[in-house]
């Protein structure tokens, strides 16, 4: 379990490195077929244990036929600030409606939300991350 966790962590780090290598996509702001899927999990009152895995979910019913950018990314957000240094998931299809992520080790006592990027950033309600086994 320990080495698996380490493996996943390394994988996530690699993903982060890849994401950093890409230019941030500003064109989404002006896209026509913008798909802003509501995040359904985590919701208000959700508590995550750092190190544990969870399935983030969002609605895909309203997805337009042609999505400008269907490659999804998930980051943490605190207040008005998206933490680009904390990539929870990337490279998945925004039409999937779900992706498994590992709760990161982050300072406790802060309200976090998730930003789901595809076409456009969409925020989950605020939830809590507490110390687990990371
Ligand atoms: C979606 O894209 C295809 C191929 O570019 C195009 O033929 C089609 O008309 C588009 N559909 C909509 C609803 O925009
Ligand atoms: C990530 O970025 C946020 C906001 O800039 C910062 O508060 C936080 O300390 C950073 N975390 C790490 C691990 O660098």
Short mmCIF file of N, CA and C and ligand atoms in Angstrom, two decimals:
data_model
loop_
_atom_site.label_atom_id
_atom_site.label_comp_id
_atom_site.label_asym_id
_atom_site.label_seq_id
_atom_site.Cartn_x
_atom_site.Cartn_y
_atom_site.Cartn_z
N UNK A 1 0.84 -1.21 0.00
CA UNK A 1 0.00 0.00 0.00
C UNK A 1 0.87 1.24 0.00
N UNK A 2 1.89 1.21 0.84
CA UNK A 2 2.79 2.36 0.97
C UNK A 2 3.47 2.64 -0.38
N UNK A 3 4.00 1.59 -0.99
CA UNK A 3 4.73 1.79 -2.24
C UNK A 3 3.76 2.17 -3.36
N UNK A 4 2.54 1.67 -3.25
CA UNK A 4 1.53 2.06 -4.26
C UNK A 4 1.23 3.55 -4.15
N UNK A 5 1.09 4.00 -2.92
CA UNK A 5 0.83 5.42 -2.68
C UNK A 5 1.97 6.26 -3.25
N UNK A 6 3.19 5.81 -3.02
CA UNK A 6 4.36 6.51 -3.53
C UNK A 6 4.31 6.55 -5.05
N UNK A 7 3.94 5.41 -5.63
CA UNK A 7 3.84 5.32 -7.09
C UNK A 7 2.84 6.33 -7.63
N UNK A 8 1.67 6.37 -6.99
CA UNK A 8 0.62 7.29 -7.44
C UNK A 8 1.11 8.72 -7.31
N UNK A 9 1.82 8.97 -6.22
CA UNK A 9 2.32 10.33 -5.98
C UNK A 9 3.29 10.73 -7.08
N UNK A 10 4.18 9.81 -7.42
CA UNK A 10 5.16 10.10 -8.48
C UNK A 10 4.43 10.36 -9.79
N UNK A 11 3.41 9.55 -10.05
CA UNK A 11 2.61 9.70 -11.26
C UNK A 11 1.98 11.09 -11.30
N UNK A 12 1.40 11.49 -10.16
CA UNK A 12 0.76 12.81 -10.08
C UNK A 12 1.80 13.91 -10.30
N UNK A 13 2.99 13.72 -9.75
CA UNK A 13 4.05 14.72 -9.91
C UNK A 13 4.41 14.85 -11.38
N UNK A 14 4.48 13.71 -12.06
CA UNK A 14 4.81 13.74 -13.49
C UNK A 14 3.74 14.50 -14.26
N UNK A 15 2.48 14.23 -13.91
CA UNK A 15 1.38 14.93 -14.56
C UNK A 15 1.51 16.44 -14.34
N UNK A 16 1.82 16.81 -13.12
CA UNK A 16 1.97 18.23 -12.80
C UNK A 16 3.05 18.84 -13.67
N UNK A 17 4.16 18.12 -13.78
CA UNK A 17 5.28 18.62 -14.58
C UNK A 17 4.82 18.83 -16.02
N UNK A 18 4.03 17.90 -16.54
CA UNK A 18 3.52 18.02 -17.91
C UNK A 18 2.64 19.24 -18.04
N UNK A 19 1.76 19.40 -17.05
CA UNK A 19 0.83 20.53 -17.10
C UNK A 19 1.58 21.85 -17.08
N UNK A 20 2.61 21.91 -16.24
CA UNK A 20 3.40 23.14 -16.16
C UNK A 20 4.07 23.45 -17.50
N UNK A 21 4.38 22.38 -18.25
CA UNK A 21 5.09 22.56 -19.51
C UNK A 21 4.18 23.16 -20.58
N UNK A 22 2.87 23.03 -20.38
CA UNK A 22 1.92 23.54 -21.36
C UNK A 22 1.56 24.99 -21.07
N UNK A 23 1.37 25.79 -22.11
CA UNK A 23 0.92 27.16 -21.87
C UNK A 23 -0.52 27.15 -21.37
N UNK A 24 -0.85 28.04 -20.49
CA UNK A 24 -2.23 28.12 -20.00
C UNK A 24 -3.12 28.58 -21.14
N UNK A 25 -4.28 27.95 -21.21
CA UNK A 25 -5.14 28.17 -22.35
C UNK A 25 -6.12 29.30 -22.12
N UNK A 26 -5.81 30.46 -22.68
CA UNK A 26 -6.64 31.64 -22.47
C UNK A 26 -7.83 31.68 -23.42
N UNK A 27 -7.72 30.96 -24.51
CA UNK A 27 -8.74 31.06 -25.56
C UNK A 27 -10.08 30.55 -25.06
N UNK A 28 -10.08 29.71 -24.03
CA UNK A 28 -11.34 29.15 -23.53
C UNK A 28 -12.31 30.22 -23.06
N UNK A 29 -11.75 31.32 -22.61
CA UNK A 29 -12.57 32.39 -22.08
C UNK A 29 -13.56 32.89 -23.13
N UNK A 30 -13.13 32.86 -24.39
CA UNK A 30 -13.98 33.40 -25.46
C UNK A 30 -14.65 32.32 -26.30
N UNK A 31 -14.50 31.06 -25.92
CA UNK A 31 -15.03 29.97 -26.73
C UNK A 31 -16.55 30.06 -26.83
N UNK A 32 -17.11 29.58 -27.94
CA UNK A 32 -18.55 29.63 -28.14
C UNK A 32 -19.26 28.47 -27.44
N UNK A 33 -18.85 27.24 -27.81
CA UNK A 33 -19.49 26.06 -27.24
C UNK A 33 -18.90 25.73 -25.87
N UNK A 34 -19.03 26.67 -24.97
CA UNK A 34 -18.40 26.47 -23.68
C UNK A 34 -19.25 25.55 -22.82
N UNK A 35 -18.62 24.52 -22.33
CA UNK A 35 -19.30 23.52 -21.52
C UNK A 35 -18.83 23.69 -20.08
N UNK A 36 -19.75 24.05 -19.22
CA UNK A 36 -19.41 24.29 -17.81
C UNK A 36 -20.16 23.28 -16.95
N UNK A 37 -19.61 22.10 -16.80
CA UNK A 37 -20.34 21.04 -16.11
C UNK A 37 -20.36 21.23 -14.60
N UNK A 38 -21.54 21.18 -14.00
CA UNK A 38 -21.62 21.33 -12.54
C UNK A 38 -20.97 20.13 -11.83
N UNK A 39 -20.12 20.42 -10.86
CA UNK A 39 -19.48 19.36 -10.07
C UNK A 39 -20.49 18.85 -9.04
N UNK A 40 -20.70 17.56 -8.99
CA UNK A 40 -21.68 16.98 -8.06
C UNK A 40 -21.02 16.30 -6.85
N UNK A 41 -19.74 15.98 -6.96
CA UNK A 41 -18.97 15.48 -5.82
C UNK A 41 -17.53 15.90 -6.00
N UNK A 42 -16.85 16.43 -5.01
CA UNK A 42 -17.31 16.64 -3.63
C UNK A 42 -18.37 17.74 -3.54
N UNK A 43 -19.17 17.66 -2.47
CA UNK A 43 -20.18 18.68 -2.23
C UNK A 43 -19.93 19.29 -0.85
N UNK A 44 -20.79 20.21 -0.48
CA UNK A 44 -20.63 20.85 0.82
C UNK A 44 -20.74 19.79 1.91
N UNK A 45 -19.82 19.79 2.85
CA UNK A 45 -19.85 18.81 3.93
C UNK A 45 -18.96 17.60 3.67
N UNK A 46 -18.45 17.48 2.45
CA UNK A 46 -17.54 16.38 2.13
C UNK A 46 -16.23 16.54 2.91
N UNK A 47 -15.72 15.44 3.42
CA UNK A 47 -14.41 15.45 4.09
C UNK A 47 -13.51 14.42 3.41
N UNK A 48 -12.35 14.86 2.99
CA UNK A 48 -11.38 13.96 2.37
C UNK A 48 -10.21 13.74 3.32
N UNK A 49 -9.69 12.51 3.30
CA UNK A 49 -8.48 12.18 4.02
C UNK A 49 -7.32 12.27 3.04
N UNK A 50 -6.31 13.06 3.38
CA UNK A 50 -5.14 13.17 2.50
C UNK A 50 -4.58 11.77 2.22
N UNK A 51 -4.36 11.47 0.98
CA UNK A 51 -3.81 10.17 0.60
C UNK A 51 -4.85 9.19 0.09
N UNK A 52 -6.10 9.38 0.48
CA UNK A 52 -7.15 8.47 0.04
C UNK A 52 -7.63 8.86 -1.36
N UNK A 53 -8.27 7.91 -2.01
CA UNK A 53 -8.74 8.13 -3.38
C UNK A 53 -10.24 8.36 -3.40
N UNK A 54 -10.67 9.28 -4.26
CA UNK A 54 -12.09 9.61 -4.36
C UNK A 54 -12.47 9.81 -5.82
N UNK A 55 -13.73 9.54 -6.12
CA UNK A 55 -14.23 9.76 -7.47
C UNK A 55 -14.92 11.12 -7.54
N UNK A 56 -14.26 12.08 -8.16
CA UNK A 56 -14.89 13.37 -8.43
C UNK A 56 -15.92 13.15 -9.53
N UNK A 57 -17.11 13.74 -9.39
CA UNK A 57 -18.14 13.56 -10.42
C UNK A 57 -18.71 14.90 -10.85
N UNK A 58 -19.20 14.96 -12.07
CA UNK A 58 -19.85 16.16 -12.60
C UNK A 58 -20.89 15.74 -13.64
N UNK A 59 -21.83 16.64 -13.88
CA UNK A 59 -22.91 16.34 -14.82
C UNK A 59 -22.45 16.54 -16.26
N UNK A 60 -22.84 15.64 -17.11
CA UNK A 60 -22.43 15.74 -18.51
C UNK A 60 -23.63 15.80 -19.45
N UNK A 61 -24.83 15.82 -18.89
CA UNK A 61 -26.06 15.80 -19.71
C UNK A 61 -26.11 16.94 -20.71
N UNK A 62 -25.63 18.11 -20.30
CA UNK A 62 -25.75 19.29 -21.15
C UNK A 62 -24.55 19.50 -22.06
N UNK A 63 -23.69 18.51 -22.15
CA UNK A 63 -22.49 18.67 -22.97
C UNK A 63 -22.85 18.91 -24.43
N UNK A 64 -22.34 20.00 -25.03
CA UNK A 64 -22.62 20.25 -26.45
C UNK A 64 -21.95 19.19 -27.33
N UNK A 65 -22.43 19.08 -28.56
CA UNK A 65 -21.87 18.08 -29.48
C UNK A 65 -20.37 18.31 -29.66
N UNK A 66 -20.01 19.55 -29.90
CA UNK A 66 -18.60 19.88 -30.09
C UNK A 66 -18.10 20.70 -28.91
N UNK A 67 -17.24 20.09 -28.15
CA UNK A 67 -16.66 20.80 -27.02
C UNK A 67 -15.32 21.37 -27.46
N UNK A 68 -15.11 22.64 -27.15
CA UNK A 68 -13.88 23.31 -27.58
C UNK A 68 -12.64 22.59 -27.06
N UNK A 69 -12.67 22.28 -25.78
CA UNK A 69 -11.53 21.56 -25.20
C UNK A 69 -12.07 20.48 -24.28
N UNK A 70 -12.00 19.23 -24.72
CA UNK A 70 -12.60 18.14 -23.94
C UNK A 70 -11.60 17.47 -23.01
N UNK A 71 -10.37 17.98 -22.98
CA UNK A 71 -9.35 17.40 -22.09
C UNK A 71 -9.49 18.06 -20.71
N UNK A 72 -9.78 17.26 -19.71
CA UNK A 72 -10.05 17.80 -18.39
C UNK A 72 -8.83 17.91 -17.49
N UNK A 73 -8.92 18.84 -16.56
CA UNK A 73 -7.90 19.00 -15.52
C UNK A 73 -8.63 19.39 -14.24
N UNK A 74 -8.10 18.93 -13.11
CA UNK A 74 -8.70 19.31 -11.83
C UNK A 74 -7.63 19.87 -10.91
N UNK A 75 -7.90 21.06 -10.39
CA UNK A 75 -7.00 21.71 -9.45
C UNK A 75 -7.74 22.02 -8.16
N UNK A 76 -6.96 22.31 -7.13
CA UNK A 76 -7.55 22.82 -5.89
C UNK A 76 -7.74 24.32 -6.01
N UNK A 77 -8.69 24.83 -5.25
CA UNK A 77 -8.93 26.27 -5.22
C UNK A 77 -9.19 26.67 -3.78
N UNK A 78 -8.63 27.79 -3.40
CA UNK A 78 -8.88 28.34 -2.07
C UNK A 78 -9.29 29.80 -2.25
N UNK A 79 -10.48 30.13 -1.79
CA UNK A 79 -10.99 31.48 -2.01
C UNK A 79 -11.07 31.76 -3.50
N UNK A 80 -10.40 32.82 -3.92
CA UNK A 80 -10.43 33.20 -5.33
C UNK A 80 -9.23 32.66 -6.10
N UNK A 81 -8.40 31.89 -5.40
CA UNK A 81 -7.13 31.50 -5.99
C UNK A 81 -7.10 30.01 -6.36
N UNK A 82 -6.84 29.73 -7.64
CA UNK A 82 -6.66 28.36 -8.10
C UNK A 82 -5.21 27.96 -7.85
N UNK A 83 -5.03 26.84 -7.18
CA UNK A 83 -3.67 26.36 -6.88
C UNK A 83 -3.15 25.53 -8.06
N UNK A 84 -2.45 26.20 -8.97
CA UNK A 84 -1.95 25.49 -10.15
C UNK A 84 -0.81 24.54 -9.78
N UNK A 85 -0.32 24.65 -8.55
CA UNK A 85 0.73 23.73 -8.12
C UNK A 85 0.14 22.42 -7.58
N UNK A 86 -1.16 22.30 -7.56
CA UNK A 86 -1.79 21.09 -7.02
C UNK A 86 -2.74 20.50 -8.06
N UNK A 87 -2.19 19.71 -8.96
CA UNK A 87 -3.00 19.06 -9.99
C UNK A 87 -3.52 17.74 -9.44
N UNK A 88 -4.83 17.62 -9.34
CA UNK A 88 -5.40 16.37 -8.83
C UNK A 88 -5.60 15.36 -9.94
N UNK A 89 -5.91 15.85 -11.13
CA UNK A 89 -6.10 14.95 -12.27
C UNK A 89 -5.92 15.75 -13.54
N UNK A 90 -5.50 15.09 -14.60
CA UNK A 90 -5.38 15.77 -15.89
C UNK A 90 -5.41 14.73 -16.98
N UNK A 91 -5.69 15.18 -18.19
CA UNK A 91 -5.64 14.28 -19.34
C UNK A 91 -6.84 13.36 -19.48
N UNK A 92 -7.88 13.58 -18.68
CA UNK A 92 -9.08 12.73 -18.82
C UNK A 92 -10.08 13.43 -19.74
N UNK A 93 -11.10 12.71 -20.14
CA UNK A 93 -12.11 13.27 -21.03
C UNK A 93 -13.21 13.91 -20.21
N UNK A 94 -13.50 15.16 -20.51
CA UNK A 94 -14.49 15.93 -19.75
C UNK A 94 -15.88 15.29 -19.87
N UNK A 95 -16.09 14.47 -20.89
CA UNK A 95 -17.39 13.79 -21.05
C UNK A 95 -17.55 12.57 -20.14
N UNK A 96 -16.45 12.16 -19.50
CA UNK A 96 -16.51 10.95 -18.67
C UNK A 96 -17.44 11.14 -17.47
N UNK A 97 -17.52 12.35 -16.96
CA UNK A 97 -18.39 12.61 -15.83
C UNK A 97 -17.79 12.20 -14.49
N UNK A 98 -16.66 11.55 -14.51
CA UNK A 98 -16.03 11.15 -13.26
C UNK A 98 -14.54 10.90 -13.49
N UNK A 99 -13.75 11.15 -12.47
CA UNK A 99 -12.34 10.80 -12.52
C UNK A 99 -11.88 10.56 -11.08
N UNK A 100 -11.04 9.55 -10.90
CA UNK A 100 -10.54 9.22 -9.56
C UNK A 100 -9.33 10.07 -9.25
N UNK A 101 -9.33 10.66 -8.07
CA UNK A 101 -8.20 11.49 -7.66
C UNK A 101 -7.72 11.05 -6.28
N UNK A 102 -6.49 11.40 -5.97
CA UNK A 102 -5.98 11.17 -4.62
C UNK A 102 -5.98 12.51 -3.89
N UNK A 103 -6.59 12.53 -2.72
CA UNK A 103 -6.61 13.76 -1.93
C UNK A 103 -5.18 14.12 -1.55
N UNK A 104 -4.75 15.35 -1.88
CA UNK A 104 -3.37 15.75 -1.60
C UNK A 104 -3.16 16.11 -0.14
N UNK A 105 -1.92 16.07 0.28
CA UNK A 105 -1.60 16.56 1.62
C UNK A 105 -1.47 18.06 1.54
N UNK A 106 -2.35 18.75 2.21
CA UNK A 106 -2.39 20.21 2.17
C UNK A 106 -2.65 20.72 3.58
N UNK A 107 -2.41 22.00 3.83
CA UNK A 107 -2.72 22.53 5.16
C UNK A 107 -4.19 22.28 5.53
N UNK A 108 -4.43 21.92 6.77
CA UNK A 108 -5.81 21.69 7.21
C UNK A 108 -6.39 23.00 7.74
N UNK A 109 -7.69 22.99 8.01
CA UNK A 109 -8.33 24.18 8.55
C UNK A 109 -8.65 25.22 7.49
N UNK A 110 -8.57 24.83 6.22
CA UNK A 110 -8.88 25.74 5.11
C UNK A 110 -10.03 25.12 4.33
N UNK A 111 -10.93 25.94 3.80
CA UNK A 111 -11.98 25.43 2.93
C UNK A 111 -11.45 25.33 1.51
N UNK A 112 -11.49 24.11 0.97
CA UNK A 112 -11.02 23.90 -0.40
C UNK A 112 -12.21 23.71 -1.32
N UNK A 113 -12.01 24.04 -2.59
CA UNK A 113 -12.95 23.59 -3.60
C UNK A 113 -12.11 23.08 -4.76
N UNK A 114 -12.76 22.41 -5.70
CA UNK A 114 -12.06 21.91 -6.87
C UNK A 114 -12.41 22.77 -8.06
N UNK A 115 -11.45 22.95 -8.94
CA UNK A 115 -11.72 23.59 -10.22
C UNK A 115 -11.64 22.51 -11.28
N UNK A 116 -12.71 22.34 -12.00
CA UNK A 116 -12.73 21.39 -13.11
C UNK A 116 -12.57 22.18 -14.40
N UNK A 117 -11.45 21.97 -15.07
CA UNK A 117 -11.21 22.65 -16.34
C UNK A 117 -11.45 21.71 -17.49
N UNK A 118 -12.13 22.22 -18.47
CA UNK A 118 -12.23 21.58 -19.76
C UNK A 118 -12.30 22.79 -20.65
N UNK A 119 -13.50 23.11 -21.05
CA UNK A 119 -13.75 24.35 -21.76
C UNK A 119 -13.49 25.54 -20.89
N UNK A 120 -13.90 25.40 -19.65
CA UNK A 120 -13.97 26.57 -18.78
C UNK A 120 -13.85 26.07 -17.35
N UNK A 121 -13.42 26.93 -16.47
CA UNK A 121 -13.30 26.49 -15.09
C UNK A 121 -14.64 26.44 -14.40
N UNK A 122 -14.90 25.37 -13.67
CA UNK A 122 -16.11 25.31 -12.88
C UNK A 122 -15.74 24.82 -11.49
N UNK A 123 -16.37 25.41 -10.48
CA UNK A 123 -15.93 25.14 -9.12
C UNK A 123 -16.90 24.24 -8.38
N UNK A 124 -16.34 23.37 -7.57
CA UNK A 124 -17.18 22.57 -6.68
C UNK A 124 -17.52 23.43 -5.47
N UNK A 125 -18.51 23.00 -4.68
CA UNK A 125 -18.71 23.67 -3.39
C UNK A 125 -17.47 23.47 -2.52
N UNK A 126 -17.37 24.25 -1.46
CA UNK A 126 -16.22 24.11 -0.57
C UNK A 126 -16.36 22.84 0.26
N UNK A 127 -15.23 22.19 0.50
CA UNK A 127 -15.21 20.98 1.31
C UNK A 127 -13.92 20.97 2.12
N UNK A 128 -13.72 19.89 2.87
CA UNK A 128 -12.63 19.83 3.83
C UNK A 128 -11.64 18.72 3.49
N UNK A 129 -10.37 18.98 3.68
CA UNK A 129 -9.35 17.93 3.56
C UNK A 129 -8.63 17.85 4.89
N UNK A 130 -8.60 16.65 5.49
CA UNK A 130 -7.91 16.48 6.77
C UNK A 130 -6.75 15.52 6.60
N UNK A 131 -5.86 15.49 7.57
CA UNK A 131 -4.70 14.61 7.50
C UNK A 131 -5.13 13.15 7.50
N UNK A 132 -4.60 12.40 6.55
CA UNK A 132 -4.89 10.97 6.50
C UNK A 132 -3.58 10.24 6.67
N UNK A 133 -3.19 9.47 5.69
CA UNK A 133 -1.92 8.73 5.78
C UNK A 133 -0.88 9.28 4.84
N UNK A 134 -1.04 10.50 4.41
CA UNK A 134 0.03 11.13 3.63
C UNK A 134 0.76 12.11 4.53
C1 LIG B 1 -19.58 19.69 -34.81
O1 LIG B 1 -18.39 19.59 -35.58
C2 LIG B 1 -18.57 18.91 -36.80
C3 LIG B 1 -17.22 18.73 -37.46
O2 LIG B 1 -16.47 19.91 -37.39
C4 LIG B 1 -19.55 19.70 -37.67
O3 LIG B 1 -19.76 19.03 -38.90
C5 LIG B 1 -20.87 19.83 -36.93
O4 LIG B 1 -21.77 20.64 -37.66
C6 LIG B 1 -20.67 20.44 -35.55
N1 LIG B 1 -21.92 20.37 -34.81
C7 LIG B 1 -22.38 21.38 -34.07
C8 LIG B 1 -23.67 21.15 -33.37
O5 LIG B 1 -21.77 22.44 -33.95
C1 LIG B 2 0.49 26.13 -3.76
O1 LIG B 2 0.06 27.41 -4.13
C2 LIG B 2 -0.71 28.06 -3.12
C3 LIG B 2 -1.22 29.36 -3.70
O2 LIG B 2 -0.27 30.03 -4.43
C4 LIG B 2 0.14 28.25 -1.88
O3 LIG B 2 -0.62 28.89 -0.87
C5 LIG B 2 0.60 26.88 -1.39
O4 LIG B 2 1.43 27.01 -0.28
C6 LIG B 2 1.33 26.15 -2.51
N1 LIG B 2 1.64 24.80 -2.07
C7 LIG B 2 2.83 24.23 -2.26
C8 LIG B 2 2.97 22.84 -1.78
O5 LIG B 2 3.74 24.84 -2.80
#
